C-alpha atoms as an extended CHARMM CRD file, in Angstrom:
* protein
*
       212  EXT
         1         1  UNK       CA            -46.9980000000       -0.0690000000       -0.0350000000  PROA      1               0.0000000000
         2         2  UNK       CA            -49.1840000000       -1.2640000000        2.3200000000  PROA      2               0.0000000000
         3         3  UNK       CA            -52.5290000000        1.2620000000        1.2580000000  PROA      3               0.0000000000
         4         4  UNK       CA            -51.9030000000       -0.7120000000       -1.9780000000  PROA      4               0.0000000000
         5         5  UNK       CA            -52.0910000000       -3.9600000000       -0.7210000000  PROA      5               0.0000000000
         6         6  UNK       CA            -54.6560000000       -3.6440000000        2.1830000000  PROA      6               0.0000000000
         7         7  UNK       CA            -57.1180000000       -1.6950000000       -1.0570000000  PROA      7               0.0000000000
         8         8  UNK       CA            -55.6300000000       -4.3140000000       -3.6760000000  PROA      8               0.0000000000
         9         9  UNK       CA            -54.1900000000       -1.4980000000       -6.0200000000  PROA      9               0.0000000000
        10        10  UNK       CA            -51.3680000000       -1.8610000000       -8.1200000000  PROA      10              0.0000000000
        11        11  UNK       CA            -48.2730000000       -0.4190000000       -6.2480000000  PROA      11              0.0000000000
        12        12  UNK       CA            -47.2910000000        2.9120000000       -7.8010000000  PROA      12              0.0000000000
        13        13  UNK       CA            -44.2710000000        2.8370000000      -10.3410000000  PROA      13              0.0000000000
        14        14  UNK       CA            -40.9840000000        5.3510000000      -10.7380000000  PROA      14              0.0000000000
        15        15  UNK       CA            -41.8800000000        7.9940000000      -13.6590000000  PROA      15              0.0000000000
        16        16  UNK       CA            -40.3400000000        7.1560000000      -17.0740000000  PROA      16              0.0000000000
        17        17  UNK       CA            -37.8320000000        9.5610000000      -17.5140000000  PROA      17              0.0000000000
        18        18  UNK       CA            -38.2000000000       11.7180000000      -20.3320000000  PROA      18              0.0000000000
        19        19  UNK       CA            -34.9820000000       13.1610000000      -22.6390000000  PROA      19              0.0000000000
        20        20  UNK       CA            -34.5900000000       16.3250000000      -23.6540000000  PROA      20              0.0000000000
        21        21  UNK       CA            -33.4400000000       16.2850000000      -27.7060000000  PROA      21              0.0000000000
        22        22  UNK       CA            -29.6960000000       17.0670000000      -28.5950000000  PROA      22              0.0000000000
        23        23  UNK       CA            -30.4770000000       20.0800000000      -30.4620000000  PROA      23              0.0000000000
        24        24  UNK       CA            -32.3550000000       21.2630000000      -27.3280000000  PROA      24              0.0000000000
        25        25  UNK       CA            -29.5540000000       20.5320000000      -25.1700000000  PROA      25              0.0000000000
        26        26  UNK       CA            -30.1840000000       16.7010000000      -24.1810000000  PROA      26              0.0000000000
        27        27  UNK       CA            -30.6380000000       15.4710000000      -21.0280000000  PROA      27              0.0000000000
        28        28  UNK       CA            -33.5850000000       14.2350000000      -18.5830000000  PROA      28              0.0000000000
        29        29  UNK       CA            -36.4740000000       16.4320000000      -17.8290000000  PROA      29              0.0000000000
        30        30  UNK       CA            -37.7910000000       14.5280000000      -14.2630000000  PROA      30              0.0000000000
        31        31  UNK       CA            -34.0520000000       14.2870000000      -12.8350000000  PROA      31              0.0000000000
        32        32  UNK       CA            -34.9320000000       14.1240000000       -9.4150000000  PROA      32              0.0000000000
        33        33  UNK       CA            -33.5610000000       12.0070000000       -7.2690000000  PROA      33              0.0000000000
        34        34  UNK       CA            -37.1300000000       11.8850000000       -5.1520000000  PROA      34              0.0000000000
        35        35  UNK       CA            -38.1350000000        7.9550000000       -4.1530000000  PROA      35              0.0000000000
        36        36  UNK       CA            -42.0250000000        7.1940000000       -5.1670000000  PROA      36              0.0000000000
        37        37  UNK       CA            -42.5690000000        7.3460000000       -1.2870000000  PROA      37              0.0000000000
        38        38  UNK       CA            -41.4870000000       10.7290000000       -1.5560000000  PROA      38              0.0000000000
        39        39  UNK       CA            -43.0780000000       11.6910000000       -4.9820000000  PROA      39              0.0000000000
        40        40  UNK       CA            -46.0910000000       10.7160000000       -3.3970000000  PROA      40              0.0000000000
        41        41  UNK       CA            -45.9650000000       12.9010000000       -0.1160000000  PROA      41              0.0000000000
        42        42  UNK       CA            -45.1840000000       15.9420000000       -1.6670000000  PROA      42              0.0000000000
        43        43  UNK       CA            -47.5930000000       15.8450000000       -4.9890000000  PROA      43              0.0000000000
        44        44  UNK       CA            -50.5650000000       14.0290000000       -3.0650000000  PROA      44              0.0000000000
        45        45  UNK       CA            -50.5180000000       13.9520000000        0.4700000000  PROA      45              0.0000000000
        46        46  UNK       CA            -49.1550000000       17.5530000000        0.7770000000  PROA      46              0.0000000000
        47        47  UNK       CA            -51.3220000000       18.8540000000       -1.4120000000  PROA      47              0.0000000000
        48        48  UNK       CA            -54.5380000000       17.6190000000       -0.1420000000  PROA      48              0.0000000000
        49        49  UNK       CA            -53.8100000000       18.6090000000        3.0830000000  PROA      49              0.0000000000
        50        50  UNK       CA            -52.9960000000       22.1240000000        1.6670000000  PROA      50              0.0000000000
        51        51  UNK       CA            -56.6640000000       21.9360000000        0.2560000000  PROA      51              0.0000000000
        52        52  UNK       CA            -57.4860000000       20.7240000000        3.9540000000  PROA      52              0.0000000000
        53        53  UNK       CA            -56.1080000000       23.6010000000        5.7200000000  PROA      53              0.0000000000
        54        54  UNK       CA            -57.4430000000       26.3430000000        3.0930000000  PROA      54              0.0000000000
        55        55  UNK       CA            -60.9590000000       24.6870000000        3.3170000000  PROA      55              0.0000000000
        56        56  UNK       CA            -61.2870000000       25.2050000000        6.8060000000  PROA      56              0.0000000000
        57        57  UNK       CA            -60.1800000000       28.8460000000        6.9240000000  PROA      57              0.0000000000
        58        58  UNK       CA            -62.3270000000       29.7860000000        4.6890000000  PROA      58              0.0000000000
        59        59  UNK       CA            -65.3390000000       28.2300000000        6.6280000000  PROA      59              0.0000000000
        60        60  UNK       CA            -64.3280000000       29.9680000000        9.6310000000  PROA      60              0.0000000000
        61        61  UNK       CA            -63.7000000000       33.3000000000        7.4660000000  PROA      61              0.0000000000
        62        62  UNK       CA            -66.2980000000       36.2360000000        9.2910000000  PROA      62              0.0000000000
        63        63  UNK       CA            -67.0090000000       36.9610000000        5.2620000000  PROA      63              0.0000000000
        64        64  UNK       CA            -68.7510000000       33.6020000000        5.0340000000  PROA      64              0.0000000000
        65        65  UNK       CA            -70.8150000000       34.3220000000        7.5960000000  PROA      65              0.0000000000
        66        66  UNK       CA            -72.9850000000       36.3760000000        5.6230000000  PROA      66              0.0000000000
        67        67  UNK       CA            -73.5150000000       33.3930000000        2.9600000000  PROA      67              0.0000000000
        68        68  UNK       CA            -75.1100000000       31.7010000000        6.1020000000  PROA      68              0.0000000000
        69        69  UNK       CA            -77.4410000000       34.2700000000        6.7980000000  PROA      69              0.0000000000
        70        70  UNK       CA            -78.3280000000       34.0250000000        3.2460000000  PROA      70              0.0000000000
        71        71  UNK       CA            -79.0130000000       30.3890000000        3.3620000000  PROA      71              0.0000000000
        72        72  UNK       CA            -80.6370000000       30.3810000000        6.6100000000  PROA      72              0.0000000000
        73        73  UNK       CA            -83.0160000000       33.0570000000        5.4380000000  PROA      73              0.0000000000
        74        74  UNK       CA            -83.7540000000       31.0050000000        2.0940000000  PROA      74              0.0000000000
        75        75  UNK       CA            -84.6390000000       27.6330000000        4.2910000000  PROA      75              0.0000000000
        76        76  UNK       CA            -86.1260000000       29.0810000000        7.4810000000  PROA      76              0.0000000000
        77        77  UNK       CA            -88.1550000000       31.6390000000        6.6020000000  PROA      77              0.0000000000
        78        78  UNK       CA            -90.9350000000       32.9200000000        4.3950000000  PROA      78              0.0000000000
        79        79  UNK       CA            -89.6340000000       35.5340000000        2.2520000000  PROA      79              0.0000000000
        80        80  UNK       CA            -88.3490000000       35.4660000000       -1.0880000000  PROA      80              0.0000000000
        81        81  UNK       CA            -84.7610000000       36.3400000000       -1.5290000000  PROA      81              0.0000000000
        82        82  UNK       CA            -84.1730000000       39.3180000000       -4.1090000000  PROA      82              0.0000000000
        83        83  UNK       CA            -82.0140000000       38.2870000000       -7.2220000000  PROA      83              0.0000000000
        84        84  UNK       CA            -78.9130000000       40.0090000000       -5.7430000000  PROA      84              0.0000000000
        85        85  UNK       CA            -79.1030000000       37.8100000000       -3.0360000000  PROA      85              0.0000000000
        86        86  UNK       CA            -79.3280000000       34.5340000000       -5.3220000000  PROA      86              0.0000000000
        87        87  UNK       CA            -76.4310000000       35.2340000000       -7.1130000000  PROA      87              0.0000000000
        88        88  UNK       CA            -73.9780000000       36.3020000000       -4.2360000000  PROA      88              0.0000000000
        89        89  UNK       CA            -75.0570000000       32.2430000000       -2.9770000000  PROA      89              0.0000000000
        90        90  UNK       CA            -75.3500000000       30.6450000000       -6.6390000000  PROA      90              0.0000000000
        91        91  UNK       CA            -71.7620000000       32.2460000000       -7.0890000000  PROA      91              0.0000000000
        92        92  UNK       CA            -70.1180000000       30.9970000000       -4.2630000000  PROA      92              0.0000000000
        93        93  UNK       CA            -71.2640000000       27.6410000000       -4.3230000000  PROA      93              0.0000000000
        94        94  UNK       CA            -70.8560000000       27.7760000000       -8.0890000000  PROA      94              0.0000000000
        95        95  UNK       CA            -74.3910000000       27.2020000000       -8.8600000000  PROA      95              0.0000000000
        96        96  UNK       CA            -76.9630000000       27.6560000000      -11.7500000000  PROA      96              0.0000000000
        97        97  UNK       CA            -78.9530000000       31.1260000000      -10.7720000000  PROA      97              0.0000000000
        98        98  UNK       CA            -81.4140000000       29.9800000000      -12.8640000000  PROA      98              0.0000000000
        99        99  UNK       CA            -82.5240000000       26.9450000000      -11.1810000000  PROA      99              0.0000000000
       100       100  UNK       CA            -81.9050000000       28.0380000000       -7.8060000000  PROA      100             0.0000000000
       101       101  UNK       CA            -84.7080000000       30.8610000000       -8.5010000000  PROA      101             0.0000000000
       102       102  UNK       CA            -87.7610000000       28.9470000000       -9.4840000000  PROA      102             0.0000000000
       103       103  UNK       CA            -86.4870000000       26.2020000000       -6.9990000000  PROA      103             0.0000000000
       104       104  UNK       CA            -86.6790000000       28.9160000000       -4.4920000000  PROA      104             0.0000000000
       105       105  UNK       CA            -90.2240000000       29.6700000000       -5.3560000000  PROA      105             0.0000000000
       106       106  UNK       CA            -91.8610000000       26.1000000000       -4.7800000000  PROA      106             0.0000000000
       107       107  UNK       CA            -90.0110000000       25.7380000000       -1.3160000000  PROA      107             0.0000000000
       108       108  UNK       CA            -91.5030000000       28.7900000000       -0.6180000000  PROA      108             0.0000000000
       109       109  UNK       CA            -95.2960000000       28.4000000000       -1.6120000000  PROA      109             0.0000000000
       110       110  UNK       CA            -95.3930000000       25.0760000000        0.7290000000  PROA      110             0.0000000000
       111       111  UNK       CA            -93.2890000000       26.6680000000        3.7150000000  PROA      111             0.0000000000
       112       112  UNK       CA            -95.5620000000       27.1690000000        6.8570000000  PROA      112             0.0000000000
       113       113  UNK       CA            -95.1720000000       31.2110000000        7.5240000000  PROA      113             0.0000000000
       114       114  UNK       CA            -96.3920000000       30.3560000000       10.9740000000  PROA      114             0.0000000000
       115       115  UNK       CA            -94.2480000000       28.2090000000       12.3220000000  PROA      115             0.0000000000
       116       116  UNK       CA            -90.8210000000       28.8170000000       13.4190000000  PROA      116             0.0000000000
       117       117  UNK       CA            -88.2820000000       27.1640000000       11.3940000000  PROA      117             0.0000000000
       118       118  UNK       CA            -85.4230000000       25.6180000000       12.7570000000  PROA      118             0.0000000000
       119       119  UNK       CA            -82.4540000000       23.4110000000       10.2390000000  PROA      119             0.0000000000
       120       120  UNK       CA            -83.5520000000       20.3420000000       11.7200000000  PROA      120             0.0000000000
       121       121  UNK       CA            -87.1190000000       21.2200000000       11.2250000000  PROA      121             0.0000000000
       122       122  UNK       CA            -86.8990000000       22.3800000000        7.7580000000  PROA      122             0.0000000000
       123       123  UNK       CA            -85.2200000000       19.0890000000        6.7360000000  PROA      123             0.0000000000
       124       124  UNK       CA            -87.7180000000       17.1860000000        7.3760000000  PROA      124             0.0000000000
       125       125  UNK       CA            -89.8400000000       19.0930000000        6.0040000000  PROA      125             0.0000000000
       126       126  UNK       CA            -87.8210000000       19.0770000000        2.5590000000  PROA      126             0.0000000000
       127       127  UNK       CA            -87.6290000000       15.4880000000        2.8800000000  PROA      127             0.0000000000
       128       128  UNK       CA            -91.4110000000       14.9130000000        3.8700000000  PROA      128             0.0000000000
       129       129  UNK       CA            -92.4110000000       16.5560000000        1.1210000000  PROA      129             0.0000000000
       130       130  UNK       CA            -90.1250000000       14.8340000000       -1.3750000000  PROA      130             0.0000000000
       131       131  UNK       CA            -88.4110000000       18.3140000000       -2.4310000000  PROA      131             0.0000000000
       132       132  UNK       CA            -84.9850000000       16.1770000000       -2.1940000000  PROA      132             0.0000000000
       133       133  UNK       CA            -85.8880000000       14.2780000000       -5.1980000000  PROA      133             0.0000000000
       134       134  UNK       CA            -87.2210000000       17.8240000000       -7.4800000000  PROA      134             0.0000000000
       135       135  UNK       CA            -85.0730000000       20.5040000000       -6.0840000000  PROA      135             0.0000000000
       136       136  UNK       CA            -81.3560000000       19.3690000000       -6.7510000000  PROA      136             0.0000000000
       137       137  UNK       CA            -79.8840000000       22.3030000000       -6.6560000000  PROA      137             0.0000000000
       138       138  UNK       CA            -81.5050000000       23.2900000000       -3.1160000000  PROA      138             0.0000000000
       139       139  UNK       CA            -80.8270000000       19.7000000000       -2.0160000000  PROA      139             0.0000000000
       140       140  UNK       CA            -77.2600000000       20.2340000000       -2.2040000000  PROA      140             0.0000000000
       141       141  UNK       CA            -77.2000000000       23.4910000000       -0.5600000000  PROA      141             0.0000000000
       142       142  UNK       CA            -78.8290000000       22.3820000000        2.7240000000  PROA      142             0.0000000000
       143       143  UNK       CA            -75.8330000000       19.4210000000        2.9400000000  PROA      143             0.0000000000
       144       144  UNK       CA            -73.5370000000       22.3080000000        2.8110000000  PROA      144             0.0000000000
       145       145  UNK       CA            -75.7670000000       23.8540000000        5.3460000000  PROA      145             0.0000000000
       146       146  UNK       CA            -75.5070000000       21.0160000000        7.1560000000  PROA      146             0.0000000000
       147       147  UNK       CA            -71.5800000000       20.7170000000        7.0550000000  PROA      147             0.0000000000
       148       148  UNK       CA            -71.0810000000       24.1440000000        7.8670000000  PROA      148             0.0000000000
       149       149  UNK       CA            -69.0360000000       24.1820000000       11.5280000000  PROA      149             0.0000000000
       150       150  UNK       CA            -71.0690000000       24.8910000000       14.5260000000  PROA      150             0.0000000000
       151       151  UNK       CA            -70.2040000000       28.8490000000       16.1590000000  PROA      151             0.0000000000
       152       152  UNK       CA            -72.9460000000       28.5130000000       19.1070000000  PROA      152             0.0000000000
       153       153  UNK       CA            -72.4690000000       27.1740000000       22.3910000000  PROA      153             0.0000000000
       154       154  UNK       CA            -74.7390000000       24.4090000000       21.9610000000  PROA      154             0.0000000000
       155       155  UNK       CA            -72.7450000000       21.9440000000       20.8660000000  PROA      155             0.0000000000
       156       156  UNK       CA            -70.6740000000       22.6520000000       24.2390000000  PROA      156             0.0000000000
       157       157  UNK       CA            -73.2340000000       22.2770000000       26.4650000000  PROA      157             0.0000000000
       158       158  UNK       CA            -74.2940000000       18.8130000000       25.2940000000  PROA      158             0.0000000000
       159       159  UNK       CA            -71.3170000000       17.3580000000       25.9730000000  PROA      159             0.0000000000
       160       160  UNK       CA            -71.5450000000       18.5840000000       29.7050000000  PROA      160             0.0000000000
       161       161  UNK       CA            -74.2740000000       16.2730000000       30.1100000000  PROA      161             0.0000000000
       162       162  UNK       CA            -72.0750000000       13.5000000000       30.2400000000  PROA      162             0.0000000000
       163       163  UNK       CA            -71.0680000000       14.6090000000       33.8150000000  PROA      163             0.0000000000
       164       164  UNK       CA            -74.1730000000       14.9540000000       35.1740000000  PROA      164             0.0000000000
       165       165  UNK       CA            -75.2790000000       11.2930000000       33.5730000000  PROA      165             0.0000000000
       166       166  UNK       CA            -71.6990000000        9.2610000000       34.9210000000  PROA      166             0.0000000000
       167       167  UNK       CA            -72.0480000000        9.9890000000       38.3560000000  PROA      167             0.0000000000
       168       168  UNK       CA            -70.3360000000        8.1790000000       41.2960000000  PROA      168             0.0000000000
       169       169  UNK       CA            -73.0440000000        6.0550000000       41.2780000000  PROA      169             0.0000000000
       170       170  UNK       CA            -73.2990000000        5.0660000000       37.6300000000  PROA      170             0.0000000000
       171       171  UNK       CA            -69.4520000000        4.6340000000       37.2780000000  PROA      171             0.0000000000
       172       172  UNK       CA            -69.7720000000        1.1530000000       36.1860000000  PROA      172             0.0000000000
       173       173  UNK       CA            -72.3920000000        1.9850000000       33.7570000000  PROA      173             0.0000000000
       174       174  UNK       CA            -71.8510000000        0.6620000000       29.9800000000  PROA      174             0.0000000000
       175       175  UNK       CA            -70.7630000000        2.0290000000       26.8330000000  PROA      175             0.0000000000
       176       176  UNK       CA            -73.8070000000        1.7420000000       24.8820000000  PROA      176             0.0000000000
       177       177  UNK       CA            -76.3630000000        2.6230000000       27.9950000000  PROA      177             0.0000000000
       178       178  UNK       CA            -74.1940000000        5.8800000000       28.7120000000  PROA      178             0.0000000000
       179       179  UNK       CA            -74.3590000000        6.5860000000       24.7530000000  PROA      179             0.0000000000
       180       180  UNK       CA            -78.3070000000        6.0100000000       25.0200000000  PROA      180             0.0000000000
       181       181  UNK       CA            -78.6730000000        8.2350000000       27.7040000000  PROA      181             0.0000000000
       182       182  UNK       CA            -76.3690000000       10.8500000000       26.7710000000  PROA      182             0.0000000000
       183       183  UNK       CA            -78.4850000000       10.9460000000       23.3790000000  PROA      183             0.0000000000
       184       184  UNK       CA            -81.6570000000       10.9800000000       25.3860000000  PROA      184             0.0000000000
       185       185  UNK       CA            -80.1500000000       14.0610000000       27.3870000000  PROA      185             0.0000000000
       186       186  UNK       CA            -79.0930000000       15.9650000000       24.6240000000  PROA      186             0.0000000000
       187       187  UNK       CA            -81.8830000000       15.4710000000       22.4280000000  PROA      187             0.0000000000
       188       188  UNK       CA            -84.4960000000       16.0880000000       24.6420000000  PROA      188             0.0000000000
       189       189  UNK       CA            -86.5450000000       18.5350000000       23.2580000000  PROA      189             0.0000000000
       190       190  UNK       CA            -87.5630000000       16.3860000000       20.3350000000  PROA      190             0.0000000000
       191       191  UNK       CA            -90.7120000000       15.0440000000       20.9960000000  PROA      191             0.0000000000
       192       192  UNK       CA            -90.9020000000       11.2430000000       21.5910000000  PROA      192             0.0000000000
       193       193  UNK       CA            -93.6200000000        8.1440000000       21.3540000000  PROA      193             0.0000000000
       194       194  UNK       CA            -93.7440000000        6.2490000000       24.1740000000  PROA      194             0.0000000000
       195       195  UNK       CA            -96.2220000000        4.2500000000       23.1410000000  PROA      195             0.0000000000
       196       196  UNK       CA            -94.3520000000        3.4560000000       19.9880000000  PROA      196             0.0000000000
       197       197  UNK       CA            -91.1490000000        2.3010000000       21.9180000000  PROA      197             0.0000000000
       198       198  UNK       CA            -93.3300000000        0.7050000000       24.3660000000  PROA      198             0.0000000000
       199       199  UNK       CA            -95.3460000000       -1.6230000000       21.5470000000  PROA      199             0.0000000000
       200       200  UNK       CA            -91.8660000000       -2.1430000000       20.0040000000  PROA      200             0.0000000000
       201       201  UNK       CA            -90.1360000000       -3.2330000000       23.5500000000  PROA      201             0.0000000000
       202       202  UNK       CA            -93.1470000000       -5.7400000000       23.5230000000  PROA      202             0.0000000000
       203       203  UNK       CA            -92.8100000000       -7.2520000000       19.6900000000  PROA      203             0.0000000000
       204       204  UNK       CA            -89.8260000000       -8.4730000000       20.0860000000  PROA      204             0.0000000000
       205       205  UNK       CA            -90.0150000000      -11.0960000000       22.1960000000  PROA      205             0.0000000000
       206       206  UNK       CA            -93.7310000000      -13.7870000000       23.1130000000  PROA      206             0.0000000000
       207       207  UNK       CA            -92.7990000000      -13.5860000000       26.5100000000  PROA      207             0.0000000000
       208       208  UNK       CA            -93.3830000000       -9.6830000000       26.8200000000  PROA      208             0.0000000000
       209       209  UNK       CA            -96.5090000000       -9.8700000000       25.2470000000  PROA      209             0.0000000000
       210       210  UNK       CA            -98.0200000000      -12.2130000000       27.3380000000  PROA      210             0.0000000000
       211       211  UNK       CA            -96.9770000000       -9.7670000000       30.6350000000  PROA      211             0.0000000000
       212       212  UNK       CA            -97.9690000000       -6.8620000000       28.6990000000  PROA      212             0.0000000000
C-alpha cells in the first residue's frame, strides 16, 4: 500500500483465521471474504470518520454553548466560579475537580479586574506569567478554548478584506505581499512597533545602516 511505503511501515497482513472446535461445531470464526483494502476501510477509515462527524456535531450542539460561557467566564473575568459550575466543565472535559479548583484560584488572584479580557489577551497573559508550565489542567482547557469553532461574524469579515487589498490596480501583486497585507488588515487592532521593525529592516543588511 502506498501509506505503507511512502511512511516505511510494514504492509498490513490477512487475519489468521481462527477454527471453531468440532465439539463446538467446527469451522472458521473470521470467514469473510473482505480483502485487507477493505478490512481496512470499514474498521479504520470508517470509523474515524464516524468519530469525525460525531465530534463536530457535538461542537456545534446549542447545549455546548453553555460550557463556553463557563470557560469564558473562568479565563476572562474576575469572579470565582461556584463548585457547581466546576464540575459541569471538569465533567465534560473529563477532568480532575480537584485540581481545576485551586488552579482556578491562582489564575484568579493575578487576573487584572480592570482590564477587559479578551482570549487572545488572556493567553498571553497565561503564558507571560508562566501559568502554562503550573496550571496543567487549565492549560489544556484554554487549547480546547482555542479549538472551539468560531459562531461570530468576525471571522467573515476578515476575509472581505482581501477585496478591498487586490484591487485592479494591485492585480499583479504577489502571494506572500497580498498574505502580508491581508494579515496587516485583519490584525490591525493589535498594537505594533515600528521602531522595532524599522531597527530590524536596518540589521539585516551594512548597506541599510549606513543610509539609515
Amino acid at each position: 500500500m502506498k501509506i505503507c511505503m511512502i511512511n516505511n511501515i510494514d504492509e498490513p497482513h490477512e487475519r489468521r483465521k481462527r477454527k471453531v472446535p468440532l465439539k463446538l461445531g467446527g469451522g472458521d470464526i473470521n470467514s469473510s471474504n473482505l480483502t485487507i483494502k477493505d478490512e481496512y476501510r470499514v474498521n479504520s477509515f470508517y470509523a474515524v470518520l464516524d468519530e469525525i462527524v460525531t465530534s463536530i456535531k457535538d461542537r456545534f450542539d446549542e447545549n455546548y454553548l453553555s460550557i463556553v460561557v463557563l470557560c469564558e467566564k473562568l479565563f476572562l473575568t474576575k469572579v470565582l466560579l461556584s463548585n457547581d459550575e466546576l464540575k459541569e466543565i471538569a465533567c465534560f472535559y473529563n477532568m480532575h475537580y480537584d485540581d481545576l479548583r485551586s488552579e482556578q484560584r491562582l489564575y484568579k488572584t493575578a487576573l487584572d479586574e480592570k482590564k477587559d479580557w479578551s482570549l487572545a489577551a488572556s493567553t498571553k497573559f497565561f503564558i507571560q506569567h508562566n501559568f502554562h508550565l503550573s496550571l496543567s489542567t487549565m492549560t489544556e482547557l484554554l487549547k480546547i478554548m482555542w479549538t472551539i469553532p468560531v459562531n461570530v461574524c468576525g471571522c467573515e469579515r476578515s476575509f472581505s478584506s482581501l477585496r478591498r487589498i487586490k484591487t485592479y490596480i494591485r492585480n499583479t501583486t504577489g502571494q506572500e505581499r497580498l498574505t502580508c497585507l491581508a494579515l496587516i488588515n485583519i490584525e490591525r487592532d493589535y498594537e505594533i512597533d515600528i521602531d522595532a521593525i524599522v531597527a530590524d529592516f536596518v540589521s539585516k543588511k551594512d548597506e541599510r545602516k549606513k543610509v539609515f
